[in-house]
Every structure is written in C-alpha cells, then in structure tokens.
Amino acid sequence: MEKNSKEIQKKLTTVKYNCADSSHLSVNQEICAKCKEKTCTFICPADVYIQDENTGQLVVQYENCLECGACKIACPKKNIEWRYPSAGCGVVFKNS
Amino acid sequence: MNIEYNADVIVVGGGPAGISAALEVARAGRKVVLLERSHYAGSKNMYGGAVYTHALKEVFQEDFDKISYERVINSHTWAFLSEDSSFELTYKNSSNNHAYAIKRFNLEKQLIELVKSKGVYFCPDTLVVDLVTNENRVIGVKTSIEEYLAPVVILADGVNSLLARKIGLRQDFKRHDFILSAKEVYKFDKKTIETKFNLKEDLSNGINKQYFGSDFGKLKGYKNLFMMSFLYTFKDSVALGVGVNLEDLSKNKLNISDVLDEVKKHPHIAPLIENGEMIEYSAHLIPEGGYKKVPALYSDGVIVAGDAAGFVNGVHFEGTNFALISGKLAGKAALHALEKEDFSASTLSVYRKYLENSFILKDLYSYRNIINNLYKRSNSLSVYYPNKIKEFFEIITSANCTSKSSQIRKFAYNFIFGRNPLDTIKDMFAFLKCALDVFFGK
Ligand SMILES: Cc1cc2nc3c(=O)[nH]c(=O)nc-3n(C[C@H](O)[C@H](O)[C@H](O)COP(=O)(O)OP(=O)(O)OC[C@H]3O[C@@H](n4cnc5c(N)ncnc54)[C@H](O)[C@@H]3O)c2cc1C
Ligand code: SF4
Ligand code: SF4
C-alpha cells in the first residue's frame, strides 16, 4: 500500500505544537545513503522523513514529529539520534 | 562525600505512574519533586481511552470522588471483522463503573492538582536529560538547566524511557516488542453520540469496542498483521484508533496512518464516525515485550515504574492501572529506603517484592507467553477466523433454500482442510496454552 502523504498532512493540521526551535532528530546522512530499507520514510505516522528526489538526501521535518519514538526503534541501522524536544516544546495533544 | 540533597525523592515523568509515586512519598511527609517535560502534563500522552477506577481509588483514596470524567465505560464489545461483515460480542453492565473515559490532557491536569494539594512540588517545562551519579549510585537528575539531587530517583518517563536505557537498566529496544498506534478523535454534539451509540444523557454509560481482523480494504493481502483496532466514546467525541506490531509495519512497509484509513472505511466502522469533525490525530507506542522484557527494576538510588518498565497488559488494554499501582509501590520502596537511610539496590529490592505480591508481576507472569503465542498465530486471528466466522453466520442467517446440514458439513470440512490442517492444530495448542497459562498463573 502506497503511503498517503497528503492524508497525513491533512491529519497533521489538527495537531497543535509549541515552539520548535531546533531539531531533536538527527541522522548520519552517509549511513542513510547506504540504507536500502529506508524504513523511516514509510514508518513515521507524521511523515517526518522524506527522501529528496533530486539530492537523494534525507530531509527531516522535525516540526511535525508526534514524539512516538517509532523511527528510532524501526531504523535498521540504529542511525536516528532521537531526543525529546526542548522543555515545554513539541507536540501538544489536547484531546487524546 | 557529603551530598547536599534538594529533595528526598525526585520523580521523572508526570504521567499516571509518576503522579502516583510522588503522591505516595508526599503522603508520608517527605519532600518530593515531580518533573515533567511538557508544559501541560498529559499533553504528550495518548491512550485508547479509559482509566481504571479501582487503581485510581487505591491511589487517590478520599479524593477519588473529585475526579471528573467524560463517560463511564461499561459496555465492552469484541468484534471480528471480515471484508463486509462483523461478528460482535458485547458485555454490558450499566451499573458498573470500572473505567472512566477521560482525555489525558484532562486526566493528568486533575491528578496533578490533587497531588499538589498534598504537598508534591510539581515542575512542568522541565526536561531531564541525564542522571547524576556518584560512585555508580544515582544521586539526582540533570535537567536542561540545572542539577537536582535526591537520594532516590523514580523513573516514570514512559514507553521511550531514555533514562532507564541510559543507565543500563533497560536493554536495547526491539521492533517486535512494540505496538505502534495511531488515533483520531471525532467531535459530535453530545446528543448525536447518545443517539448513535444508544447512551444515556447522564454520562453514566459509554462504549469501548475492540476489533480483530485485517482482511479488508487495501489491507487484504497482508497475511500476518498483528493488529487491533479500538473505539471509545467520550462526552461529545469518539476516539478511533489502531495498533499494529512495529515489526509487522516495518516488514510490510506499512504506515499506521494508512492502516487506520482502511479501518475507517470498513462498512461497520464508517457509520460510527460519519459526520464527525476530526479534531485530533495522534500516535504513540505501547510496550508489548511483557514479563520477559521487564528491565532491571531498580539499581543503587533509582527505581523504574509504569510504561518505562514495560508494565502493560496489551491483551486487555490495561496500562493506566499498572502505571498507577507500580508508581505507588515505587514510592513505597523509596520511603522504605529513606526510613533505613540506605539507598542501595539491595534495600530498593523491596520494590520487586511489592510488585510480585501485587497483580502487576502476577499478571505479567501469567500473560508472559500470550502476546507471543497470539503473535505467532496472527494470520489465524486477523484473517482466517474472521472469515470463517462470516462463512458460518452466512449459513445460519441466509435461509438460502439449501439444507443446513449439508452446508454445515461442508463448512466443517473446509474449516479443517481449507488450509494446512497443521495450522488448526497449532492454533489449538496456542490458544490452549494461553488459557492454561492464565488458569495456572500466579
Ligand atoms: C494506543 C494506546 C491505547 C491505550 N489504551 C489504554 C486504555 O484504554 N486504558 C489504559 O489503562 N491504558 C491504555 N494504554 C496504556 C497507558 O496509556 C499507559 O500504560 C500509561 O499511560 C503509562 O503511564 P506512565 O505514567 O508510565 O507513562 P506516560 O503516561 O507515558 O507518562 C510519561 C510522562 O513522562 C514525561 N517524560 C518522559 N521523559 C521525560 C524526561 N526526560 N523528563 C521529563 N519528563 C519526561 C512524558 O512527557 C510523560 O508525561 C494505552 C496506550 C496506548 C498507546
Ligand atoms: S531507516 Fe535509518 S538508516 Fe535508513 S534512511 Fe532512515 S534513518 Fe537512514
Ligand atoms: S518519533 Fe514518531 S512522529 Fe516523530 S519522527 Fe519518529 S516516527 Fe515520526
């Protein structure tokens, strides 16, 4: 089943976030370049990881992160340095 | 070395486990600080939605009645979905109140207010980035701003517990040990929900549904998804979500949002959210490693509780009760250490004894093989039986002018020989083993 990025974007419009000053997610692009699975690009419920069609580089749209932690565990190369956003920042669920 | 402590106990994480741990310590008149990374406790947390009242009562005692809820959940349905059918079993008891539907934002908010009034120092907007140690003993925490020191630190930092991992209490995370879940909340006016679900106006009843089955829509063809969907009614909203084992999602290149979209389209689910306005999308992990993956629960100066320790019973959607009670017991163990003025692992090991005497380690032990057994039979659970149930009820309900006996004989034959008969035997063993484990459990 193809990932429906459009639908995810639509859902994300219902999510509130507080300040997103700097990225709490980082990857080593050299390791990603050699990664065949690209698990992060389909596993993330917020579609945070996108492979740039032109450069082949991984773009990390950390602002959309729902802080579930799935990418960090699912990445077969353990290549995601996953921290929490700064204190008070990041996702704010009000109805969940 | 003489250490100057800021508090008797520091609790990391303002979820049900942390709140309960802090309350236990404060009730004994000890100084306890509760640190939470978010601005509003609860705003990082997501669940199905119902919190179990027996655990709430045990922890909050005289204050329990002050807790306001959206609906009492006392109608439980287990449903098996095929492409176009559902077979549902409902247990309903309108006089019981074992569970409350409360949104986490509101649950944690209320509980924090209650524990603050009992003397807990609550610090929101406080991210713990590391633990402070002295000669291998934990003596405090490092936040993004400063260090706080206390002879006992309780880690109640949830499923992703970076801290338990950091100090080596917890093993590396494996995909197979987690369920990834996504949820959407739909707003209606209160009356519409009451009509839709046949609920009383006074909020004294509400619905929880658990759905098995994955053989529908675009999910058809995925033969081994360990998947469960759920629905909860709130006062003026409905939560619909799905959880799938993270290994299955990874192997099948599936996104949980797409899985949820298929669930939403199922002909027996779509009408339940029809005309509702989606007001929130969320995602969260559930630890499913069970008893075998329970980490080291304590070490010198530190104790782990709640999701951080993997305390959930995934089969029954129980987590808040495990968090609340393990938090309370962690608090009790901390008090024991304070009393003895000895914060070594050997003193804190009473925590494990408390847990072993409670339902927490008993249930985790009794259910230790169940998730795994069910996981191995996920094709049967998600595809084969939901379809067979449909076939069976089609015979019973179709009045198709063919003799029932001949149809049932054919069904029985197909049931056993329609696939490798070994599978049926394996299912029998797996399900029997689950039943025996629980029956002869602790
Ligand atoms: C989809 C889903 C459905 C569920 N349904 C149910 C249900 O219906 N009923 C039920 O009883 N249980 C359910 N559960 C399980 C239940 O939600 C959890 O077991 C429970 O919330 C665990 O509580 P906790 O206090 O251990 O952790 P959490 O509730 O996760 O709280 C941890 C807290 O720690 C904070 N934190 C984390 N790291 C730091 C840090 N470094 N510094 C400061 N703060 C930090 C977080 O912000 C968070 O507030 C469900 C879970 C999921 C995912
Ligand atoms: S799965 Fe891991 S290694 Fe592969 S592209 Fe994503 S982050 Fe890089
Ligand atoms: S934590 Fe969850 S939402 Fe955030 S990037 Fe990772 S998978 Fe996506």
Coordinates of C-alpha atoms and ligand atoms in Angstrom, one line a residue:
Chain A
M1 CA 0.0 0.0 0.0
E2 CA 1.4 3.4 -1.0
K3 CA 1.9 5.8 1.8
N4 CA -0.7 8.6 1.6
S5 CA 1.3 11.7 2.4
K6 CA -1.5 14.0 1.5
E7 CA -3.8 12.4 4.0
I8 CA -1.2 12.6 6.7
Q9 CA -0.6 16.2 6.1
K10 CA -4.3 16.8 6.4
K11 CA -4.4 15.0 9.7
L12 CA -1.5 17.0 11.0
T13 CA -3.5 20.2 10.6
T14 CA -5.4 19.0 13.6
V15 CA -2.3 18.8 15.8
K16 CA -1.0 21.6 17.9
Y17 CA 2.6 22.3 18.6
N18 CA 4.5 24.6 20.9
C19 CA 7.8 26.2 19.9
A20 CA 10.1 24.2 17.6
D21 CA 13.4 25.9 18.0
S22 CA 15.9 23.3 16.8
S23 CA 15.7 19.7 15.6
H24 CA 15.5 17.0 18.2
L25 CA 16.0 14.3 15.5
S26 CA 19.2 13.8 13.6
V27 CA 20.6 11.2 11.2
N28 CA 24.0 10.4 9.7
Q29 CA 23.4 11.0 6.0
E30 CA 26.3 8.8 5.0
I31 CA 24.7 5.8 6.7
C32 CA 21.3 6.7 5.2
A33 CA 22.9 6.8 1.7
K34 CA 23.8 3.1 2.1
C35 CA 20.5 2.1 3.7
K36 CA 18.3 0.0 1.4
E37 CA 15.3 -0.3 3.7
K38 CA 14.6 3.4 4.2
T39 CA 12.2 2.4 7.0
C40 CA 11.9 5.9 8.4
T41 CA 10.4 7.1 5.1
F42 CA 7.3 4.9 5.4
I43 CA 7.0 4.1 9.2
C44 CA 6.6 7.6 10.6
P45 CA 2.9 8.5 11.4
A46 CA 3.8 12.2 10.8
D47 CA 5.7 11.6 7.6
V48 CA 8.7 13.4 9.0
Y49 CA 11.4 11.7 6.9
I50 CA 11.3 12.4 3.2
Q51 CA 13.9 11.4 0.7
D52 CA 14.7 14.3 -1.6
E53 CA 14.2 13.2 -5.2
N54 CA 17.0 15.3 -6.6
T55 CA 19.7 15.0 -4.0
G56 CA 18.8 11.6 -2.5
Q57 CA 19.4 13.2 0.9
L58 CA 17.0 12.5 3.8
V59 CA 15.0 15.6 4.8
V60 CA 13.8 15.6 8.4
Q61 CA 10.8 17.7 9.0
Y62 CA 11.1 17.5 12.7
E63 CA 8.4 20.2 13.4
N64 CA 5.7 17.6 12.5
C65 CA 7.0 15.0 15.0
L66 CA 4.4 13.4 17.2
E67 CA 7.1 12.1 19.6
C68 CA 6.0 8.5 19.3
G69 CA 9.6 7.1 19.1
A70 CA 8.8 4.5 16.4
C71 CA 11.5 5.7 13.9
K72 CA 14.3 5.4 16.4
I73 CA 13.4 1.7 17.1
A74 CA 12.5 0.8 13.5
C75 CA 15.6 2.2 11.8
P76 CA 17.5 -0.9 10.9
K77 CA 20.8 0.9 11.2
K78 CA 20.1 2.5 14.6
N79 CA 21.0 5.7 12.8
I80 CA 18.5 8.1 14.4
E81 CA 19.7 10.2 17.2
W82 CA 16.4 10.7 19.0
R83 CA 16.0 13.2 21.8
Y84 CA 12.9 14.9 23.2
P85 CA 12.3 18.4 22.0
S86 CA 13.4 21.2 24.4
A87 CA 11.4 21.5 27.7
G88 CA 7.9 22.7 27.1
C89 CA 8.2 22.4 23.3
G90 CA 6.9 20.0 20.7
V91 CA 3.5 18.3 20.3
V92 CA 0.5 19.2 22.5
F93 CA -2.3 16.7 22.5
K94 CA -5.4 18.2 23.9
N95 CA -8.0 15.5 23.0
S96 CA -6.1 12.2 23.2
Chain B
M1 CA 31.2 12.5 50.3
N2 CA 28.6 14.7 51.9
I3 CA 25.9 15.4 49.3
E4 CA 23.5 18.2 49.7
Y5 CA 20.1 17.0 48.5
N6 CA 17.4 19.2 47.2
A7 CA 14.6 16.7 48.0
D8 CA 14.0 13.2 49.4
V9 CA 12.7 11.8 46.2
I10 CA 12.8 13.0 42.6
V11 CA 10.2 11.6 40.2
V12 CA 10.7 11.9 36.5
G13 CA 7.6 12.0 34.3
G14 CA 4.2 13.4 35.1
G15 CA 2.1 10.5 33.8
P16 CA -0.1 8.3 36.0
A17 CA 3.0 6.3 37.3
G18 CA 5.0 9.4 38.3
I19 CA 2.0 11.2 39.8
S20 CA 1.1 8.2 41.9
A21 CA 4.7 7.7 43.0
A22 CA 5.0 11.4 44.1
L23 CA 1.8 11.2 46.0
E24 CA 2.8 8.2 48.0
V25 CA 6.0 10.0 49.1
A26 CA 4.3 13.2 49.9
R27 CA 1.6 11.5 52.0
A28 CA 4.4 10.3 54.3
G29 CA 5.5 13.9 54.8
R30 CA 8.7 13.6 52.7
K31 CA 9.8 16.2 50.2
V32 CA 9.2 15.1 46.6
V33 CA 9.7 16.9 43.3
L34 CA 7.8 15.8 40.2
L35 CA 9.4 16.8 36.9
E36 CA 7.6 16.8 33.6
R37 CA 9.0 17.8 30.2
S38 CA 5.8 19.2 28.8
H39 CA 4.1 22.5 29.6
Y40 CA 0.8 20.8 30.4
A41 CA 1.2 17.3 32.0
G42 CA -0.8 14.9 29.8
S43 CA -0.2 16.7 26.6
K44 CA 2.4 14.3 25.4
N45 CA 0.4 11.3 26.3
M46 CA -2.2 9.3 24.3
Y47 CA -4.2 6.2 25.1
G48 CA -7.4 4.5 24.0
G49 CA -9.2 5.9 26.5
A50 CA -10.3 4.6 29.7
V51 CA -8.6 4.9 33.1
Y52 CA -9.4 2.1 35.5
T53 CA -11.2 3.3 38.6
H54 CA -10.0 0.6 41.1
A55 CA -6.5 1.7 40.7
L56 CA -7.5 5.4 40.9
K57 CA -9.4 4.8 44.1
E58 CA -6.5 2.9 45.6
V59 CA -4.1 5.8 44.9
F60 CA -6.3 8.8 45.4
Q61 CA -8.5 7.4 48.2
E62 CA -10.6 10.2 49.7
D63 CA -10.0 12.4 46.7
F64 CA -11.2 9.9 44.1
D65 CA -14.7 11.3 44.0
K66 CA -13.3 14.7 43.0
I67 CA -12.1 13.3 39.6
S68 CA -14.4 14.3 36.8
Y69 CA -14.8 12.0 33.8
E70 CA -16.5 12.2 30.4
R71 CA -18.3 8.9 30.4
V72 CA -18.3 5.7 32.5
I73 CA -17.1 2.9 30.2
N74 CA -19.3 -0.1 31.0
S75 CA -20.1 -1.6 27.6
H76 CA -17.4 -3.7 26.1
T77 CA -17.5 -5.2 22.6
W78 CA -15.1 -7.7 21.0
A79 CA -15.7 -7.7 17.2
F80 CA -14.3 -9.8 14.4
L81 CA -14.1 -8.0 11.1
S82 CA -14.1 -9.5 7.6
E83 CA -14.4 -7.6 4.3
D84 CA -18.0 -6.7 4.8
S85 CA -19.2 -8.3 8.0
S86 CA -18.6 -8.1 11.7
F87 CA -19.3 -10.5 14.5
E88 CA -19.7 -8.8 17.8
L89 CA -19.9 -10.0 21.3
T90 CA -20.9 -7.4 23.9
Y91 CA -20.8 -7.4 27.6
K92 CA -22.7 -4.5 29.2
N93 CA -23.4 -3.7 32.8
S94 CA -24.9 -0.3 33.2
S95 CA -24.3 -0.4 37.0
N96 CA -20.6 -1.0 36.9
N97 CA -18.0 1.8 36.9
H98 CA -14.7 0.1 36.5
A99 CA -13.4 2.5 33.9
Y100 CA -13.7 6.2 33.1
A101 CA -13.2 7.8 29.6
I102 CA -11.1 10.9 30.3
K103 CA -8.8 12.6 27.9
R104 CA -5.2 12.6 29.0
F105 CA -4.9 16.4 28.9
N106 CA -7.7 16.5 31.5
L107 CA -6.7 13.4 33.4
E108 CA -3.2 14.4 34.2
K109 CA -4.3 18.0 34.8
Q110 CA -6.7 16.9 37.5
L111 CA -4.4 14.4 39.1
I112 CA -1.5 17.0 39.2
E113 CA -3.8 19.4 41.0
L114 CA -4.7 16.8 43.6
V115 CA -1.1 15.8 44.3
K116 CA 0.0 19.4 44.5
S117 CA -2.5 19.9 47.3
K118 CA -0.9 17.0 49.1
G119 CA 2.5 18.7 49.1
V120 CA 4.1 17.4 45.8
Y121 CA 6.4 20.1 44.2
F122 CA 5.4 19.9 40.6
C123 CA 7.8 21.3 37.9
P124 CA 6.4 21.4 34.4
D125 CA 8.6 22.5 31.4
T126 CA 11.4 20.5 32.9
L127 CA 13.2 18.1 30.7
V128 CA 15.5 15.6 32.4
V129 CA 18.5 15.0 30.1
D130 CA 20.6 12.8 32.3
L131 CA 21.0 11.2 35.7
V132 CA 23.7 12.4 38.1
T133 CA 25.7 9.6 39.6
N134 CA 28.3 9.3 42.3
E135 CA 30.3 6.1 42.6
N136 CA 27.8 4.3 40.4
R137 CA 24.9 5.4 42.5
V138 CA 22.2 7.6 41.1
I139 CA 22.0 10.8 43.3
G140 CA 19.9 13.1 41.2
V141 CA 19.0 14.3 37.7
K142 CA 20.3 16.8 35.3
T143 CA 17.7 18.9 33.6
S144 CA 18.4 21.2 30.6
I145 CA 19.0 24.0 33.1
E146 CA 20.4 22.6 36.4
E147 CA 21.0 19.6 38.6
Y148 CA 18.6 18.4 41.3
L149 CA 19.8 15.9 43.8
A150 CA 17.9 13.4 45.8
P151 CA 18.9 10.0 47.3
V152 CA 16.1 8.3 45.4
V153 CA 15.1 8.9 41.8
I154 CA 12.0 7.3 40.4
L155 CA 11.9 7.0 36.6
A156 CA 8.3 7.1 35.3
D157 CA 9.3 8.6 32.0
G158 CA 7.1 6.4 29.8
V159 CA 7.5 3.9 27.0
N160 CA 10.5 5.6 25.4
S161 CA 12.4 5.8 28.7
L162 CA 15.6 7.2 27.5
L163 CA 16.9 7.4 31.1
A164 CA 16.4 3.8 32.0
R165 CA 18.2 2.9 28.8
K166 CA 21.0 5.3 29.5
I167 CA 21.9 3.8 32.9
G168 CA 21.6 0.3 31.5
L169 CA 18.5 -0.8 33.4
R170 CA 16.9 -1.4 30.1
Q171 CA 18.0 -3.5 27.1
D172 CA 18.1 -2.2 23.6
F173 CA 14.7 -1.6 22.1
K174 CA 13.5 -4.2 19.5
R175 CA 10.7 -3.6 17.0
H176 CA 9.0 -6.7 17.9
D177 CA 8.4 -5.5 21.4
F178 CA 6.3 -2.5 20.5
I179 CA 2.9 -1.7 19.0
L180 CA 2.7 1.5 17.1
S181 CA -0.7 3.1 17.4
A182 CA -2.4 6.0 15.7
K183 CA -5.7 7.5 16.8
E184 CA -8.2 10.1 15.5
V185 CA -10.7 11.9 17.6
Y186 CA -14.1 12.9 16.1
K187 CA -16.3 15.6 17.6
F188 CA -20.0 15.4 17.5
D189 CA -22.7 17.1 19.6
K190 CA -23.4 15.2 22.7
K191 CA -26.9 14.3 21.6
T192 CA -25.7 12.7 18.4
I193 CA -23.3 10.4 20.2
E194 CA -26.1 9.4 22.6
T195 CA -28.4 8.5 19.7
K196 CA -25.6 6.9 17.6
F197 CA -24.5 4.6 20.5
N198 CA -27.7 4.4 22.5
L199 CA -26.2 6.1 25.5
K200 CA -27.8 7.8 28.5
E201 CA -27.6 11.6 28.8
D202 CA -26.1 11.5 32.3
L203 CA -22.8 10.1 31.1
S204 CA -23.2 7.0 33.3
N205 CA -22.5 4.7 30.3
G206 CA -20.2 4.6 27.4
I207 CA -18.7 2.2 25.0
N208 CA -15.4 0.5 24.3
K209 CA -15.0 -1.7 21.2
Q210 CA -12.0 -3.8 20.4
Y211 CA -11.8 -5.0 16.8
F212 CA -9.9 -8.0 15.5
G213 CA -9.3 -8.7 11.8
S214 CA -7.3 -7.1 9.0
D215 CA -8.6 -8.8 5.9
F216 CA -10.5 -5.9 4.4
G217 CA -9.9 -2.9 2.0
K218 CA -6.4 -2.4 0.9
L219 CA -5.2 -4.4 3.9
K220 CA -6.3 -7.6 2.1
G221 CA -3.2 -9.5 1.0
Y222 CA -1.3 -8.7 4.1
K223 CA -1.5 -12.1 5.7
N224 CA 0.2 -11.7 9.1
L225 CA -0.6 -8.4 10.7
F226 CA -0.8 -8.5 14.4
M227 CA -3.4 -5.7 14.6
M228 CA -6.1 -4.5 16.9
S229 CA -8.4 -1.5 16.4
F230 CA -10.3 0.3 19.2
L231 CA -13.1 2.7 19.7
Y232 CA -14.1 4.7 22.8
T233 CA -17.0 7.1 23.4
F234 CA -16.4 10.4 25.3
K235 CA -18.9 13.1 26.2
D236 CA -19.0 14.7 22.8
S237 CA -16.4 12.9 20.9
V238 CA -15.4 9.4 19.7
A239 CA -11.9 8.1 19.5
L240 CA -11.0 5.6 16.9
G241 CA -7.5 4.0 16.7
V242 CA -5.5 1.1 15.6
G243 CA -2.3 -0.6 16.8
V244 CA 0.0 -2.8 14.8
N245 CA 3.2 -4.5 15.8
L246 CA 6.1 -2.3 14.8
E247 CA 7.9 -5.3 13.2
D248 CA 4.9 -6.1 11.0
L249 CA 4.7 -2.5 9.9
S250 CA 8.4 -2.4 9.1
K251 CA 8.4 -5.7 7.2
N252 CA 5.3 -4.9 5.2
K253 CA 6.3 -1.2 4.5
L254 CA 3.1 0.0 6.0
N255 CA 2.3 3.3 7.6
I256 CA 0.0 3.2 10.6
S257 CA -2.0 6.2 9.3
D258 CA -2.8 4.3 6.1
V259 CA -3.9 1.3 8.2
L260 CA -6.2 3.5 10.2
D261 CA -7.7 4.9 7.0
E262 CA -8.7 1.4 5.9
V263 CA -10.2 0.7 9.3
K264 CA -12.2 3.9 9.0
K265 CA -13.6 2.8 5.7
H266 CA -14.8 -0.6 7.0
P267 CA -18.6 -0.7 6.4
H268 CA -19.3 -1.4 10.1
I269 CA -17.0 1.3 11.4
A270 CA -17.5 4.2 8.9
P271 CA -21.1 5.0 10.1
L272 CA -19.8 5.3 13.7
I273 CA -17.7 8.3 12.8
E274 CA -19.7 9.6 9.9
N275 CA -20.4 13.4 10.0
G276 CA -17.9 13.8 12.9
E277 CA -15.3 16.5 12.7
M278 CA -11.8 15.2 13.2
I279 CA -10.3 17.3 15.9
E280 CA -7.0 15.5 16.7
Y281 CA -4.6 13.0 15.2
S282 CA -2.1 11.3 17.5
A283 CA 0.4 8.5 17.7
H284 CA 2.1 6.6 20.5
L285 CA 3.9 3.3 21.2
I286 CA 2.8 0.6 23.5
P287 CA 5.4 -1.7 25.2
E288 CA 4.4 -5.3 24.4
G289 CA 7.5 -7.2 25.5
G290 CA 5.7 -8.4 28.6
Y291 CA 7.3 -10.2 31.5
K292 CA 10.3 -11.5 29.6
K293 CA 11.3 -7.9 28.7
V294 CA 10.8 -6.4 32.1
P295 CA 14.0 -4.4 32.7
A296 CA 16.1 -4.4 35.9
L297 CA 13.6 -2.5 38.0
Y298 CA 16.0 -0.8 40.4
S299 CA 19.6 -0.1 41.0
D300 CA 21.5 2.0 43.5
G301 CA 19.4 5.1 44.1
V302 CA 16.9 4.5 41.3
I303 CA 13.6 2.8 40.6
V304 CA 11.6 2.3 37.3
A305 CA 7.8 2.3 37.1
G306 CA 4.9 2.3 34.6
D307 CA 5.4 2.1 30.9
A308 CA 9.1 2.8 31.4
A309 CA 9.3 -0.7 33.0
G310 CA 7.0 -2.2 30.3
F311 CA 4.1 -2.7 32.7
V312 CA 1.1 -3.1 30.5
N313 CA -1.3 -5.9 29.7
G314 CA -1.8 -5.5 26.0
V315 CA -4.4 -8.2 25.7
H316 CA -6.9 -6.2 27.8
F317 CA -5.8 -2.6 27.1
E318 CA -4.6 -2.2 30.6
G319 CA -1.9 0.3 31.3
T320 CA -3.0 3.1 33.5
N321 CA -3.8 0.7 36.3
F322 CA -0.3 -0.8 36.0
A323 CA 1.2 2.7 36.0
L324 CA -0.7 4.0 39.0
I325 CA -0.1 1.0 41.2
S326 CA 3.6 0.4 40.2
G327 CA 4.1 4.2 40.9
K328 CA 2.6 3.8 44.3
L329 CA 4.8 0.8 45.1
A330 CA 7.9 2.6 43.8
G331 CA 7.0 5.5 46.2
K332 CA 6.6 2.9 49.0
A333 CA 10.0 1.4 48.2
A334 CA 11.6 4.9 48.3
L335 CA 10.0 5.5 51.7
H336 CA 11.4 2.2 52.9
A337 CA 14.9 3.3 51.8
L338 CA 14.5 6.7 53.4
E339 CA 13.5 5.1 56.6
K340 CA 16.6 2.9 56.6
E341 CA 18.7 5.7 55.2
D342 CA 20.1 3.1 52.8
F343 CA 19.6 3.7 49.1
S344 CA 21.5 0.7 47.8
A345 CA 20.0 -1.7 45.3
S346 CA 19.6 -4.3 48.0
T347 CA 17.4 -2.1 50.0
L348 CA 15.4 -0.9 47.0
S349 CA 14.9 -4.5 46.0
V350 CA 11.7 -4.5 48.2
Y351 CA 10.2 -2.8 45.2
R352 CA 10.3 -6.1 43.3
K353 CA 8.8 -7.9 46.3
Y354 CA 5.9 -5.4 46.4
L355 CA 5.4 -5.9 42.7
E356 CA 5.4 -9.7 43.0
N357 CA 2.8 -9.5 45.7
S358 CA 0.6 -7.3 43.5
F359 CA -1.3 -8.0 40.3
I360 CA 1.4 -6.4 38.4
L361 CA 4.1 -9.0 38.2
K362 CA 1.5 -11.8 38.7
D363 CA -0.5 -10.8 35.6
L364 CA 2.6 -10.1 33.6
Y365 CA 3.9 -13.5 34.5
S366 CA 0.6 -15.3 33.7
Y367 CA 0.4 -13.5 30.4
R368 CA 4.1 -13.9 29.7
N369 CA 3.6 -16.1 26.6
I370 CA 0.2 -14.9 25.4
I371 CA 1.2 -12.0 23.2
N372 CA 3.9 -14.1 21.6
N373 CA 1.5 -17.1 21.1
L374 CA -1.1 -14.8 19.6
Y375 CA 1.5 -13.1 17.5
K376 CA 2.7 -16.3 16.0
R377 CA -0.9 -17.1 15.1
S378 CA -1.7 -13.6 13.8
N379 CA -2.9 -14.9 10.4
S380 CA -5.5 -17.0 12.2
L381 CA -6.6 -14.2 14.4
S382 CA -6.6 -11.4 11.8
V383 CA -7.6 -13.3 8.6
Y384 CA -8.6 -16.9 8.9
Y385 CA -11.1 -16.9 11.8
P386 CA -12.8 -13.6 11.0
N387 CA -13.5 -15.0 7.5
K388 CA -14.7 -18.4 8.9
I389 CA -17.0 -16.7 11.3
K390 CA -18.5 -14.9 8.4
E391 CA -19.0 -18.1 6.5
F392 CA -20.6 -19.7 9.4
F393 CA -23.1 -17.0 10.1
E394 CA -23.9 -16.7 6.4
I395 CA -25.1 -20.3 6.6
I396 CA -27.1 -19.6 9.8
T397 CA -28.7 -16.4 8.5
S398 CA -29.1 -16.8 4.8
A399 CA -32.2 -19.0 4.5
N400 CA -30.8 -19.9 1.1
C401 CA -33.1 -22.9 0.4
T402 CA -30.3 -25.3 0.8
S403 CA -30.2 -27.9 3.6
K404 CA -28.4 -26.6 6.7
S405 CA -26.7 -30.0 7.4
S406 CA -25.1 -30.2 4.0
Q407 CA -23.8 -26.6 4.4
I408 CA -22.5 -27.1 7.9
R409 CA -20.8 -30.4 6.9
K410 CA -19.1 -28.5 4.0
F411 CA -18.2 -25.7 6.3
A412 CA -16.7 -28.0 8.9
Y413 CA -14.7 -29.8 6.2
N414 CA -13.4 -26.6 4.8
F415 CA -12.7 -25.2 8.3
I416 CA -10.2 -28.0 8.9
F417 CA -8.9 -28.8 5.4
G418 CA -9.4 -25.4 3.7
R419 CA -5.8 -24.7 4.8
N420 CA -3.0 -26.9 6.1
P421 CA -4.7 -28.8 8.9
L422 CA -1.4 -28.4 10.9
D423 CA -2.4 -24.7 11.3
T424 CA -5.6 -25.6 13.1
I425 CA -3.6 -27.9 15.4
K426 CA -1.1 -25.1 16.1
D427 CA -4.0 -22.7 16.8
M428 CA -5.5 -25.2 19.3
F429 CA -2.2 -25.6 21.1
A430 CA -1.5 -21.8 21.1
F431 CA -5.0 -20.9 22.4
L432 CA -5.0 -23.8 24.9
K433 CA -1.6 -22.7 26.1
C434 CA -2.9 -19.2 26.6
A435 CA -5.8 -20.4 28.6
L436 CA -3.7 -22.8 30.7
D437 CA -1.1 -20.0 31.4
V438 CA -3.8 -17.8 32.8
F439 CA -5.5 -20.5 34.7
F440 CA -2.4 -21.8 36.3
G441 CA -0.7 -18.4 36.5
K442 CA 0.1 -16.5 39.7
Ligands
LIG1 C1 -3.0 3.5 21.8 C2 -3.0 3.2 23.3 C3 -4.1 2.9 23.9 C4 -4.1 2.6 25.3 N1 -5.3 2.4 25.9 C5 -5.3 2.3 27.2 C6 -6.6 2.3 27.9 O1 -7.6 2.4 27.3 N2 -6.6 2.1 29.2 C7 -5.4 2.0 29.9 O2 -5.5 1.9 31.2 N3 -4.2 2.1 29.3 C8 -4.1 2.3 28.0 N4 -2.9 2.5 27.4 C9 -1.7 2.4 28.2 C10 -1.5 3.6 29.0 O3 -1.7 4.8 28.3 C11 -0.1 3.7 29.6 O4 0.3 2.4 30.1 C12 0.1 4.7 30.7 O5 -0.1 6.0 30.2 C13 1.5 4.7 31.3 O6 1.7 5.7 32.2 P1 3.2 6.2 32.6 O7 3.0 7.2 33.7 O8 4.0 5.0 32.9 O9 3.7 6.8 31.3 P2 3.2 8.1 30.4 O10 1.8 8.2 30.6 O11 3.8 7.9 29.1 O12 3.9 9.3 31.1 C14 5.3 9.6 31.0 C15 5.5 11.1 31.2 O13 6.9 11.3 31.4 C16 7.2 12.5 30.7 N5 8.6 12.4 30.4 C17 9.3 11.5 29.6 N6 10.6 11.7 29.5 C18 10.8 12.7 30.3 C19 12.0 13.4 30.7 N7 13.2 13.0 30.3 N8 11.9 14.5 31.5 C20 10.7 14.9 32.0 N9 9.6 14.3 31.7 C21 9.6 13.2 30.9 C22 6.3 12.5 29.5 O14 6.1 13.8 28.9 C23 5.0 11.9 30.1 O15 4.2 12.9 30.6 C24 -2.9 2.7 26.0 C25 -1.7 3.1 25.4 C26 -1.7 3.4 24.0 C27 -0.5 3.9 23.4
SF4_2 S1 16.0 3.9 8.1 FE1 17.7 4.8 9.2 S2 19.5 4.5 8.0 FE2 17.7 4.1 6.7 S3 17.4 6.1 5.7 FE3 16.1 6.1 7.5 S4 17.4 7.0 9.1 FE4 18.7 6.5 7.4
SF4_3 S1 9.1 10.0 16.8 FE1 7.3 9.2 15.7 S2 6.4 11.0 14.8 FE2 8.4 11.6 15.4 S3 9.7 11.3 13.6 FE3 9.8 9.4 14.8 S4 8.3 8.1 13.9 FE4 7.8 10.2 13.3

